[in-house]
Amino acid sequence: MRANGAYNVAKERCDAFRGNDQDVCVKEAKLAHVAALASAKVVQANTDARADAKDDIREAQYKVEAEKCDTQTGDSKAACIKAAKAVYGKP
């Protein structure tokens, strides 16, 4: 992961310092690492949320189309439901 690599490089740079300056450098590197990891989590959460929302919308759209099929009977109803399933990826 990039954040881990950047953190390791930043810690190595801190070796050039001594005492409090080194402590501060290490803490700043850790801060950047934590921030990068948190940012990555947010991006992943947003991606997952978008995918979930898309799935929810498709499910609702399918239910609307299936409900519209209820006005039909026999073969036309079966064909209508089959077409709705095909459009919305239902088995």
Tab-separated table of C-alpha atoms in Angstrom:
chain	number	residue	atom	x	y	z
A	1	MET	CA	0.000	0.000	0.000
A	2	ARG	CA	1.301	3.441	-0.876
A	3	ALA	CA	0.597	4.884	2.555
A	4	ASN	CA	2.808	2.279	4.210
A	5	GLY	CA	5.640	2.866	1.758
A	6	ALA	CA	5.449	6.627	2.203
A	7	TYR	CA	5.441	6.173	5.973
A	8	ASN	CA	8.543	3.992	5.879
A	9	VAL	CA	10.381	6.516	3.701
A	10	ALA	CA	9.341	9.381	5.982
A	11	LYS	CA	10.601	7.482	9.047
A	12	GLU	CA	13.944	6.888	7.341
A	13	ARG	CA	14.238	10.618	6.673
A	14	CYS	CA	13.730	11.192	10.376
A	15	ASP	CA	16.949	9.273	11.093
A	16	ALA	CA	18.848	12.408	10.038
A	17	PHE	CA	17.478	14.225	13.086
A	18	ARG	CA	18.253	13.749	16.754
A	19	GLY	CA	16.377	14.298	19.983
A	20	ASN	CA	13.126	16.209	19.954
A	21	ASP	CA	13.455	17.057	16.261
A	22	GLN	CA	13.517	13.346	15.469
A	23	ASP	CA	10.517	12.692	17.734
A	24	VAL	CA	8.556	15.446	16.020
A	25	CYS	CA	9.561	14.138	12.590
A	26	VAL	CA	8.399	10.607	13.452
A	27	LYS	CA	5.096	11.898	14.834
A	28	GLU	CA	4.533	13.984	11.685
A	29	ALA	CA	5.254	10.907	9.559
A	30	LYS	CA	2.769	8.925	11.645
A	31	LEU	CA	0.188	11.696	11.250
A	32	ALA	CA	0.592	11.629	7.466
A	33	HIS	CA	0.287	7.831	7.524
A	34	VAL	CA	-2.886	7.856	9.631
A	35	ALA	CA	-4.390	10.578	7.417
A	36	ALA	CA	-3.589	8.620	4.248
A	37	LEU	CA	-5.156	5.445	5.650
A	38	ALA	CA	-8.254	7.336	6.763
A	39	SER	CA	-8.579	8.931	3.346
A	40	ALA	CA	-8.328	5.529	1.682
A	41	LYS	CA	-11.074	4.203	3.959
A	42	VAL	CA	-13.336	7.113	3.019
A	43	VAL	CA	-12.768	6.504	-0.675
A	44	GLN	CA	-13.529	2.802	-0.258
A	45	ALA	CA	-16.631	3.538	1.806
A	46	ASN	CA	-17.876	5.951	-0.848
A	47	THR	CA	-17.260	3.383	-3.557
A	48	ASP	CA	-19.131	0.734	-1.580
A	49	ALA	CA	-21.983	3.151	-0.828
A	50	ARG	CA	-22.338	4.033	-4.509
A	51	ALA	CA	-22.439	0.360	-5.463
A	52	ASP	CA	-25.043	-0.336	-2.781
A	53	ALA	CA	-27.146	2.617	-3.921
A	54	LYS	CA	-26.943	1.463	-7.528
A	55	ASP	CA	-28.094	-2.029	-6.501
A	56	ASP	CA	-30.962	-0.570	-4.452
A	57	ILE	CA	-32.095	1.575	-7.383
A	58	ARG	CA	-31.989	-1.351	-9.810
A	59	GLU	CA	-33.992	-3.481	-7.375
A	60	ALA	CA	-36.622	-0.751	-7.034
A	61	GLN	CA	-36.768	-0.309	-10.811
A	62	TYR	CA	-37.272	-4.039	-11.249
A	63	LYS	CA	-40.098	-4.064	-8.710
A	64	VAL	CA	-41.840	-1.241	-10.573
A	65	GLU	CA	-41.557	-3.075	-13.886
A	66	ALA	CA	-42.730	-6.352	-12.322
A	67	GLU	CA	-45.702	-4.541	-10.798
A	68	LYS	CA	-46.603	-3.163	-14.218
A	69	CYS	CA	-46.679	-6.761	-15.477
A	70	ASP	CA	-49.422	-7.603	-12.963
A	71	THR	CA	-52.000	-5.886	-15.184
A	72	GLN	CA	-51.405	-8.574	-17.801
A	73	THR	CA	-52.350	-12.235	-17.809
A	74	GLY	CA	-51.077	-15.515	-19.192
A	75	ASP	CA	-48.275	-15.574	-21.713
A	76	SER	CA	-48.059	-11.793	-22.009
A	77	LYS	CA	-47.533	-11.493	-18.231
A	78	ALA	CA	-44.852	-14.198	-18.326
A	79	ALA	CA	-43.140	-12.448	-21.239
A	80	CYS	CA	-43.340	-9.115	-19.436
A	81	ILE	CA	-41.756	-10.528	-16.275
A	82	LYS	CA	-39.101	-12.338	-18.307
A	83	ALA	CA	-38.231	-9.073	-20.086
A	84	ALA	CA	-38.050	-7.167	-16.777
A	85	LYS	CA	-35.765	-9.831	-15.327
A	86	ALA	CA	-33.520	-9.633	-18.366
A	87	VAL	CA	-33.268	-5.836	-18.175
A	88	TYR	CA	-32.534	-5.769	-14.437
A	89	GLY	CA	-30.334	-8.862	-14.266
A	90	LYS	CA	-32.626	-11.099	-12.261
A	91	PRO	CA	-32.373	-14.907	-12.487
